[in-house]
Amino acid sequence: QVQLVESGGGLVQPGGSLRLSCVASGSISTVNIMGWYRQAPGNQRELVAAITSGGSTNYVDSVKGRFTISSDVAKKTVYLQMNSLKPEDTAVYYCNADTVVHNRYWGQGTQVTVSS
């Protein structure tokens, strides 16, 4: 019943930008944290960025200064603005929602490829 719908992935050149969006729908409980994870081939899934309902954020060191996470809490929507993209950012990006009753939901993943 709960769905996370992602969009915005694709192929981009190094130095370019992409904006990922994730919309949560259905009978979801109040969301406490929304975030973006990514997984590259051969690597474990890692947290890229997260934002709480109060607006606090955190980022993995490798994207600080380049990526910005934002959200519309009322609409259960989270965005990831990605600037100055590098080939090392290539991965499948997953949206995640964590509710106040400790339910976790995942999107299906969207491919981001940074290549010249």
PDB file of C-alpha atoms in Angstrom:
ATOM      1  CA  GLN A   1       0.000   0.000   0.000  1.00  0.00           C
ATOM      2  CA  VAL A   2       2.877   2.355   0.769  1.00  0.00           C
ATOM      3  CA  GLN A   3       4.893   3.348  -2.262  1.00  0.00           C
ATOM      4  CA  LEU A   4       8.054   5.354  -2.769  1.00  0.00           C
ATOM      5  CA  VAL A   5       8.257   6.653  -6.315  1.00  0.00           C
ATOM      6  CA  GLU A   6      11.637   7.898  -7.504  1.00  0.00           C
ATOM      7  CA  SER A   7      12.572   9.946 -10.533  1.00  0.00           C
ATOM      8  CA  GLY A   8      15.445  11.988 -11.921  1.00  0.00           C
ATOM      9  CA  GLY A   9      18.153   9.420 -12.527  1.00  0.00           C
ATOM     10  CA  GLY A  10      20.005   9.093 -15.782  1.00  0.00           C
ATOM     11  CA  LEU A  11      23.263   9.587 -17.620  1.00  0.00           C
ATOM     12  CA  VAL A  12      25.239  12.775 -17.063  1.00  0.00           C
ATOM     13  CA  GLN A  13      28.742  14.003 -17.872  1.00  0.00           C
ATOM     14  CA  PRO A  14      31.302  14.667 -15.141  1.00  0.00           C
ATOM     15  CA  GLY A  15      30.705  18.083 -13.644  1.00  0.00           C
ATOM     16  CA  GLY A  16      27.033  17.973 -14.494  1.00  0.00           C
ATOM     17  CA  SER A  17      23.991  17.993 -12.254  1.00  0.00           C
ATOM     18  CA  LEU A  18      20.976  15.834 -11.537  1.00  0.00           C
ATOM     19  CA  ARG A  19      18.014  16.253  -9.218  1.00  0.00           C
ATOM     20  CA  LEU A  20      16.446  13.145  -7.736  1.00  0.00           C
ATOM     21  CA  SER A  21      12.921  13.144  -6.338  1.00  0.00           C
ATOM     22  CA  CYS A  22      11.094  10.645  -4.161  1.00  0.00           C
ATOM     23  CA  VAL A  23       7.412  10.808  -3.270  1.00  0.00           C
ATOM     24  CA  ALA A  24       5.873   8.625  -0.573  1.00  0.00           C
ATOM     25  CA  SER A  25       2.224   7.724  -1.004  1.00  0.00           C
ATOM     26  CA  GLY A  26      -0.348   5.445   0.575  1.00  0.00           C
ATOM     27  CA  SER A  27      -1.245   4.895   4.223  1.00  0.00           C
ATOM     28  CA  ILE A  28       2.153   5.784   5.606  1.00  0.00           C
ATOM     29  CA  SER A  29       2.714   6.817   9.209  1.00  0.00           C
ATOM     30  CA  THR A  30       4.354  10.093  10.124  1.00  0.00           C
ATOM     31  CA  VAL A  31       7.827  10.110   8.628  1.00  0.00           C
ATOM     32  CA  ASN A  32      10.710  10.856  10.949  1.00  0.00           C
ATOM     33  CA  ILE A  33      13.619  10.570   8.523  1.00  0.00           C
ATOM     34  CA  MET A  34      13.939  10.405   4.774  1.00  0.00           C
ATOM     35  CA  GLY A  35      17.162   9.734   2.995  1.00  0.00           C
ATOM     36  CA  TRP A  36      19.069   8.556  -0.011  1.00  0.00           C
ATOM     37  CA  TYR A  37      21.307   5.518  -0.165  1.00  0.00           C
ATOM     38  CA  ARG A  38      23.428   4.324  -3.043  1.00  0.00           C
ATOM     39  CA  GLN A  39      25.059   1.089  -4.079  1.00  0.00           C
ATOM     40  CA  ALA A  40      27.751   0.694  -6.705  1.00  0.00           C
ATOM     41  CA  PRO A  41      28.694  -2.691  -8.179  1.00  0.00           C
ATOM     42  CA  GLY A  42      30.789  -4.663  -5.715  1.00  0.00           C
ATOM     43  CA  ASN A  43      30.133  -2.226  -2.870  1.00  0.00           C
ATOM     44  CA  GLN A  44      27.834  -2.197   0.115  1.00  0.00           C
ATOM     45  CA  ARG A  45      24.881   0.134   0.192  1.00  0.00           C
ATOM     46  CA  GLU A  46      25.851   3.403   1.861  1.00  0.00           C
ATOM     47  CA  LEU A  47      23.911   6.331   3.245  1.00  0.00           C
ATOM     48  CA  VAL A  48      24.436   9.382   1.060  1.00  0.00           C
ATOM     49  CA  ALA A  49      22.223  11.956   2.750  1.00  0.00           C
ATOM     50  CA  ALA A  50      19.384  12.099   5.250  1.00  0.00           C
ATOM     51  CA  ILE A  51      16.962  14.701   6.529  1.00  0.00           C
ATOM     52  CA  THR A  52      14.729  14.650   9.605  1.00  0.00           C
ATOM     53  CA  SER A  53      11.248  16.052   9.998  1.00  0.00           C
ATOM     54  CA  GLY A  54      12.865  18.927  11.879  1.00  0.00           C
ATOM     55  CA  GLY A  55      15.071  19.792   8.935  1.00  0.00           C
ATOM     56  CA  SER A  56      18.434  18.610  10.197  1.00  0.00           C
ATOM     57  CA  THR A  57      20.645  16.959   7.597  1.00  0.00           C
ATOM     58  CA  ASN A  58      23.720  14.817   7.318  1.00  0.00           C
ATOM     59  CA  TYR A  59      25.873  13.676   4.416  1.00  0.00           C
ATOM     60  CA  VAL A  60      28.560  11.180   3.685  1.00  0.00           C
ATOM     61  CA  ASP A  61      31.905  12.986   3.496  1.00  0.00           C
ATOM     62  CA  SER A  62      32.409  12.284  -0.191  1.00  0.00           C
ATOM     63  CA  VAL A  63      29.381  14.368  -1.234  1.00  0.00           C
ATOM     64  CA  LYS A  64      29.592  17.270   1.202  1.00  0.00           C
ATOM     65  CA  GLY A  65      29.548  20.577  -0.620  1.00  0.00           C
ATOM     66  CA  ARG A  66      28.189  18.989  -3.791  1.00  0.00           C
ATOM     67  CA  PHE A  67      24.878  17.362  -2.819  1.00  0.00           C
ATOM     68  CA  THR A  68      21.931  18.953  -1.045  1.00  0.00           C
ATOM     69  CA  ILE A  69      19.001  17.075   0.453  1.00  0.00           C
ATOM     70  CA  SER A  70      15.691  18.816   1.017  1.00  0.00           C
ATOM     71  CA  SER A  71      12.142  17.768   1.781  1.00  0.00           C
ATOM     72  CA  ASP A  72       8.507  18.722   1.794  1.00  0.00           C
ATOM     73  CA  VAL A  73       7.368  17.017   4.972  1.00  0.00           C
ATOM     74  CA  ALA A  74       3.655  17.574   4.431  1.00  0.00           C
ATOM     75  CA  LYS A  75       3.855  15.894   1.030  1.00  0.00           C
ATOM     76  CA  LYS A  76       6.277  13.181   2.172  1.00  0.00           C
ATOM     77  CA  THR A  77       8.667  14.156  -0.589  1.00  0.00           C
ATOM     78  CA  VAL A  78      12.444  14.262  -0.540  1.00  0.00           C
ATOM     79  CA  TYR A  79      14.874  15.644  -3.107  1.00  0.00           C
ATOM     80  CA  LEU A  80      18.558  15.218  -3.738  1.00  0.00           C
ATOM     81  CA  GLN A  81      20.242  17.947  -5.751  1.00  0.00           C
ATOM     82  CA  MET A  82      23.530  16.587  -7.071  1.00  0.00           C
ATOM     83  CA  ASN A  83      26.058  19.039  -8.483  1.00  0.00           C
ATOM     84  CA  SER A  84      29.629  18.646  -9.695  1.00  0.00           C
ATOM     85  CA  LEU A  85      29.022  14.980 -10.316  1.00  0.00           C
ATOM     86  CA  LYS A  86      31.975  12.622 -10.530  1.00  0.00           C
ATOM     87  CA  PRO A  87      32.309   9.154 -12.061  1.00  0.00           C
ATOM     88  CA  GLU A  88      32.658   7.849  -8.508  1.00  0.00           C
ATOM     89  CA  ASP A  89      29.044   8.897  -7.897  1.00  0.00           C
ATOM     90  CA  THR A  90      27.835   6.264 -10.347  1.00  0.00           C
ATOM     91  CA  ALA A  91      25.485   3.932  -8.495  1.00  0.00           C
ATOM     92  CA  VAL A  92      21.910   2.877  -8.011  1.00  0.00           C
ATOM     93  CA  TYR A  93      20.303   5.413  -5.703  1.00  0.00           C
ATOM     94  CA  TYR A  94      17.558   4.302  -3.314  1.00  0.00           C
ATOM     95  CA  CYS A  95      15.033   6.437  -1.491  1.00  0.00           C
ATOM     96  CA  ASN A  96      14.258   5.476   2.106  1.00  0.00           C
ATOM     97  CA  ALA A  97      11.601   6.560   4.591  1.00  0.00           C
ATOM     98  CA  ASP A  98      11.681   5.809   8.309  1.00  0.00           C
ATOM     99  CA  THR A  99       8.485   6.470  10.283  1.00  0.00           C
ATOM    100  CA  VAL A 100       7.976   7.356  13.926  1.00  0.00           C
ATOM    101  CA  VAL A 101       6.569   3.860  14.520  1.00  0.00           C
ATOM    102  CA  HIS A 102       9.755   2.349  13.077  1.00  0.00           C
ATOM    103  CA  ASN A 103       8.431   1.189   9.743  1.00  0.00           C
ATOM    104  CA  ARG A 104      10.957   1.452   6.924  1.00  0.00           C
ATOM    105  CA  TYR A 105      10.176   1.726   3.230  1.00  0.00           C
ATOM    106  CA  TRP A 106      12.406   1.629   0.180  1.00  0.00           C
ATOM    107  CA  GLY A 107      12.095   2.770  -3.365  1.00  0.00           C
ATOM    108  CA  GLN A 108      12.980   0.488  -6.241  1.00  0.00           C
ATOM    109  CA  GLY A 109      16.174   2.371  -7.028  1.00  0.00           C
ATOM    110  CA  THR A 110      17.159   4.675  -9.854  1.00  0.00           C
ATOM    111  CA  GLN A 111      20.376   4.443 -11.846  1.00  0.00           C
ATOM    112  CA  VAL A 112      22.757   7.398 -11.883  1.00  0.00           C
ATOM    113  CA  THR A 113      25.635   7.110 -14.326  1.00  0.00           C
ATOM    114  CA  VAL A 114      28.350   9.765 -14.543  1.00  0.00           C
ATOM    115  CA  SER A 115      30.485   9.247 -17.613  1.00  0.00           C
ATOM    116  CA  SER A 116      32.014  11.155 -20.493  1.00  0.00           C
TER     117      SER A 116
END
